[in-house]
Amino acid sequence: MNKQEIAQFELNTLELLKNVMDPEIEINIVDLGLIYELYYDGDKKINVVMTFSTPSCPLGDTIKTNIQETIKQKYPNFTIDIDVVFHPQWNTAMVSEEGKRILGL
Amino acid sequence: MNSLQTNNAPNSSVVVPHFIFGAINLFVLAILILLANANLFEAYFNTKLIAITHMAVLGWATMIVFGALYQLIPVVFETSLYSEKLAKFTFWISAVSIIFLTYSFWIGAFSTLLIYAALLMFFSLLLFVVNVLLSYKKSAIKNTSSKFIIAAILWLAVTELIGTIIALNFKFGFLTVIHLHYLKIHATVGLIGWFLMLIIGVGSTLLPMFLISHNLKYKKLDISFILLNMGLIGLISNWFLVQNVLFTVVCWVLIVVGVLLFISFIYESYKKRIRKKLDVGMQYSMLAIASIFLPIIISLVVLVGFNLKFEILSRVIVLYGFSIIFGFITTLILGQTYKTLPFIIWLEKYKSLVGKVKTPLPRELYSKQIATIQFYLYLFFLVTIPIGFLMNNNGIIKIGSYSLLAVSILYNINVLKIIFHKVKNNENE
């Protein structure tokens, strides 16, 4: 895979993650701005750097499981690493235009 | 940083019985209010009214609060509950105690049954207090919310201690002052120390989380914590020792400013929220926060006195209790049930299925239509009861009471619908 193909793969995976909902806010995690970075090493390993809307989010583990399962359904042999960070802290500026429309911002 | 609390969540068998028993007790409460009807106009310390009050604050509110708190401890303290077995044991002891206690009050068995019921209640609440305190001991989190919760737990112990002393006094008569004096302290510590502080502690975590608001001024809550505790300690010391009117007013001001700071915090959270549309659970919650002004105004009337006749004063005191127990506490609990219970059940049923099958949203576990009708019926109840009281009209009270009965039935339907939600076949496809 060349750099361009990897970039396209990352974009496609990000699009795939739009199927993962935050069940409380009822917006997918990509438009909510929870995914900070997504890398693909070109060899079946995906690394996701993400946050939650609040550090004490009781749905944190569930959202992480959902990400794992969603990617594995399409790419069963892939390894997925998820790093949860709280710096920078999530804020409304991270919500996409589509997310803002859903939230009525 | 241990930030994900799902693994610390207790088994739902710890939490769910509290919601079922609490919901049933709301129905029982509505029936008791209907049966007491004419007694509601009597002095605030009549047996039926005291039975109703204890069913409301213990059978209904405290039961739901216990269940919710067992679930929320991992979120607020960022640690698991000290003992789930102890929590289950506490539930059964509490459930028996509450029925026993309410029955003792209802039939006026002050010098016979009540003492045993009160001791059993004291024991069960003590078990709860110990479980929460030992959970807190494990926790590394010492923030404002957890401070409020721990203070509330300690005030619960004080409330129960005074309540038990009053009950013992009915049999042994060792107190020098009439029991109504202690009843006032018991009620004040229970409503402000236990319920209000707990609601501030839990609400300051949950409400901004549900409203999705950030960058809030938590300093307000720190000051509120100091003022409320100073005010309450001052009030109790004053009532026990000197009974100075001016000092009572000073303590009242401290408490009111503390409450206003909490309201200001929630208002700030509301203004900064990113979720503009409020669902039915948050509508209830915001109504509860707004309705806190009513007991503040009524308590001012009682404090200033206006030389009210005993009959009128007694009715104002009943309204004061009504405005806190139903206007504030019950409204908030009804709302937060729709925010927390669907999640508890959703997590239990779908935690292992997310990403593999299409899952419903937590709010789809209950009927929105029933919740909305319940909301308006409850508003009707909140308005009609005070009007009935002010107009001294038994008919209006009765209409309001039937409205609460309808609310309790609808609430029970939705609670049971959530708890017994079945994972449907098409969700497994």
Short mmCIF file of N, CA and C in Angstrom, two decimals, chain A residues 21 23-26 52-62 64-66 69-70 73 84 86 89-90 92 95 103-105, chain B residues 1 3-7 75 78 205 209-210 212 214-215 273-277 339 343 346-347 351 354-357 361-363:
data_model
loop_
_atom_site.label_atom_id
_atom_site.label_comp_id
_atom_site.label_asym_id
_atom_site.label_seq_id
_atom_site.Cartn_x
_atom_site.Cartn_y
_atom_site.Cartn_z
N MET A 21 -22.57 4.55 17.46
CA MET A 21 -23.32 5.66 18.05
C MET A 21 -22.93 5.85 19.51
N PRO A 23 -24.87 6.12 22.49
CA PRO A 23 -26.30 5.86 22.71
C PRO A 23 -27.02 6.90 23.55
N GLU A 24 -26.26 7.68 24.33
CA GLU A 24 -26.91 8.73 25.13
C GLU A 24 -27.13 9.99 24.29
N ILE A 25 -26.10 10.43 23.58
CA ILE A 25 -26.22 11.68 22.82
C ILE A 25 -26.91 11.42 21.48
N GLU A 26 -26.89 10.17 21.05
CA GLU A 26 -27.55 9.74 19.82
C GLU A 26 -26.95 10.37 18.58
N PHE A 52 -13.71 10.79 25.28
CA PHE A 52 -15.14 10.72 25.60
C PHE A 52 -15.62 12.10 26.00
N SER A 53 -16.93 12.28 25.91
CA SER A 53 -17.46 13.63 26.20
C SER A 53 -17.26 13.98 27.67
N THR A 54 -17.09 12.97 28.52
CA THR A 54 -16.78 13.22 29.92
C THR A 54 -15.90 12.07 30.43
N PRO A 55 -14.89 12.36 31.27
CA PRO A 55 -13.99 11.30 31.72
C PRO A 55 -14.70 10.17 32.46
N SER A 56 -15.81 10.51 33.14
CA SER A 56 -16.49 9.45 33.89
C SER A 56 -17.61 8.80 33.08
N CYS A 57 -17.51 8.89 31.75
CA CYS A 57 -18.55 8.34 30.88
C CYS A 57 -18.80 6.86 31.18
N PRO A 58 -20.01 6.52 31.65
CA PRO A 58 -20.28 5.12 31.99
C PRO A 58 -20.38 4.21 30.76
N LEU A 59 -20.42 4.84 29.57
CA LEU A 59 -20.55 4.04 28.35
C LEU A 59 -19.22 3.85 27.64
N GLY A 60 -18.14 4.31 28.29
CA GLY A 60 -16.84 4.27 27.64
C GLY A 60 -16.45 2.91 27.10
N ASP A 61 -16.52 1.90 27.95
CA ASP A 61 -16.13 0.55 27.51
C ASP A 61 -17.01 0.04 26.38
N THR A 62 -18.31 0.38 26.48
CA THR A 62 -19.25 -0.08 25.46
C THR A 62 -18.92 0.53 24.10
N LYS A 64 -15.99 1.58 23.13
CA LYS A 64 -14.74 0.96 22.66
C LYS A 64 -15.00 -0.42 22.05
N THR A 65 -15.85 -1.20 22.73
CA THR A 65 -16.19 -2.53 22.20
C THR A 65 -16.88 -2.39 20.84
N ASN A 66 -17.75 -1.40 20.76
CA ASN A 66 -18.48 -1.17 19.51
C ASN A 66 -17.52 -0.85 18.35
N GLU A 69 -15.72 -4.13 17.37
CA GLU A 69 -16.59 -5.06 16.65
C GLU A 69 -16.92 -4.55 15.26
N THR A 70 -17.16 -3.24 15.15
CA THR A 70 -17.53 -2.66 13.86
C THR A 70 -16.40 -2.83 12.84
N GLN A 73 -15.83 -6.62 11.95
CA GLN A 73 -16.82 -7.23 11.06
C GLN A 73 -16.38 -7.11 9.61
N VAL A 84 -7.41 5.94 24.69
CA VAL A 84 -8.34 6.98 25.15
C VAL A 84 -7.54 8.07 25.83
N PHE A 86 -7.57 12.32 27.31
CA PHE A 86 -8.44 13.43 27.73
C PHE A 86 -7.74 14.79 27.57
N GLN A 89 -9.11 18.25 26.04
CA GLN A 89 -10.44 17.86 26.49
C GLN A 89 -11.44 18.10 25.37
N TRP A 90 -12.35 17.16 25.23
CA TRP A 90 -13.36 17.29 24.19
C TRP A 90 -14.20 18.54 24.41
N THR A 92 -17.21 21.41 22.23
CA THR A 92 -18.19 21.49 21.14
C THR A 92 -17.58 21.90 19.80
N VAL A 95 -17.22 19.09 17.32
CA VAL A 95 -18.39 18.49 16.67
C VAL A 95 -18.41 18.91 15.19
N LEU A 103 -27.53 18.22 16.63
CA LEU A 103 -27.68 18.72 18.00
C LEU A 103 -28.47 20.03 18.06
N GLY A 104 -28.68 20.64 16.91
CA GLY A 104 -29.40 21.92 16.87
C GLY A 104 -28.53 23.08 17.31
N LEU A 105 -27.20 22.96 17.08
CA LEU A 105 -26.31 24.06 17.49
C LEU A 105 -26.31 25.20 16.48
N MET B 1 -5.05 7.29 34.40
CA MET B 1 -6.37 7.71 34.91
C MET B 1 -7.42 6.62 34.64
N SER B 3 -10.70 5.93 33.88
CA SER B 3 -11.80 6.79 33.48
C SER B 3 -13.04 6.05 33.02
N LEU B 4 -12.91 4.75 32.78
CA LEU B 4 -14.05 4.04 32.24
C LEU B 4 -14.65 3.15 33.32
N GLN B 5 -15.91 3.44 33.62
CA GLN B 5 -16.48 2.84 34.82
C GLN B 5 -17.36 1.62 34.57
N THR B 6 -17.50 1.22 33.29
CA THR B 6 -18.42 0.12 33.00
C THR B 6 -18.07 -1.13 33.80
N ASN B 7 -16.76 -1.42 33.90
CA ASN B 7 -16.36 -2.64 34.60
C ASN B 7 -16.59 -2.58 36.10
N VAL B 75 -19.28 5.74 38.96
CA VAL B 75 -19.11 6.91 38.09
C VAL B 75 -18.51 8.07 38.89
N GLU B 78 -15.27 6.60 41.01
CA GLU B 78 -14.34 5.87 40.12
C GLU B 78 -13.77 4.63 40.81
N THR B 205 -22.89 15.98 38.97
CA THR B 205 -22.18 15.09 38.04
C THR B 205 -23.08 14.73 36.86
N MET B 209 -23.57 16.08 32.64
CA MET B 209 -23.24 14.97 31.74
C MET B 209 -24.38 14.75 30.74
N PHE B 210 -25.62 14.81 31.23
CA PHE B 210 -26.76 14.61 30.34
C PHE B 210 -27.02 15.83 29.44
N ILE B 212 -24.68 17.74 28.45
CA ILE B 212 -23.40 17.86 27.74
C ILE B 212 -22.93 19.31 27.79
N HIS B 214 -19.71 21.87 29.42
CA HIS B 214 -18.35 21.84 29.94
C HIS B 214 -17.93 23.21 30.47
N ASN B 215 -16.72 23.23 31.02
CA ASN B 215 -16.12 24.46 31.55
C ASN B 215 -17.04 25.16 32.54
N ARG B 273 -25.23 24.12 27.59
CA ARG B 273 -25.48 22.77 27.08
C ARG B 273 -25.37 22.74 25.56
N ILE B 274 -24.90 21.61 25.04
CA ILE B 274 -24.87 21.53 23.58
C ILE B 274 -26.09 20.76 23.07
N ARG B 275 -26.72 20.00 23.96
CA ARG B 275 -27.94 19.34 23.52
C ARG B 275 -29.10 20.27 23.83
N LYS B 276 -29.60 20.92 22.80
CA LYS B 276 -30.60 21.97 23.01
C LYS B 276 -31.96 21.41 23.41
N LYS B 277 -32.37 20.31 22.74
CA LYS B 277 -33.71 19.77 23.00
C LYS B 277 -33.66 18.87 24.24
N LYS B 339 -33.56 8.64 32.81
CA LYS B 339 -32.20 8.82 32.30
C LYS B 339 -31.29 7.67 32.71
N PHE B 343 -30.42 3.00 30.86
CA PHE B 343 -29.01 2.73 30.61
C PHE B 343 -28.52 1.50 31.35
N TRP B 346 -30.02 -1.35 29.50
CA TRP B 346 -29.42 -1.40 28.15
C TRP B 346 -28.01 -1.99 28.23
N LEU B 347 -27.23 -1.52 29.21
CA LEU B 347 -25.86 -2.03 29.36
C LEU B 347 -25.87 -3.53 29.65
N LYS B 351 -24.53 -4.94 26.25
CA LYS B 351 -23.08 -4.71 26.36
C LYS B 351 -22.29 -5.69 25.50
N VAL B 354 -23.10 -5.02 21.30
CA VAL B 354 -22.82 -3.82 20.52
C VAL B 354 -21.80 -4.10 19.42
N GLY B 355 -22.09 -3.55 18.27
CA GLY B 355 -21.20 -3.73 17.13
C GLY B 355 -21.47 -5.01 16.36
N LYS B 356 -22.14 -5.97 17.04
CA LYS B 356 -22.40 -7.25 16.37
C LYS B 356 -23.80 -7.27 15.77
N VAL B 357 -24.74 -6.66 16.46
CA VAL B 357 -26.12 -6.61 15.98
C VAL B 357 -26.64 -5.19 16.11
N LEU B 361 -31.81 2.15 20.96
CA LEU B 361 -31.25 3.18 21.84
C LEU B 361 -31.85 2.98 23.23
N PRO B 362 -31.12 3.37 24.28
CA PRO B 362 -31.68 3.19 25.63
C PRO B 362 -33.07 3.80 25.79
N ARG B 363 -33.29 4.97 25.18
CA ARG B 363 -34.59 5.62 25.35
C ARG B 363 -35.72 4.83 24.68
#
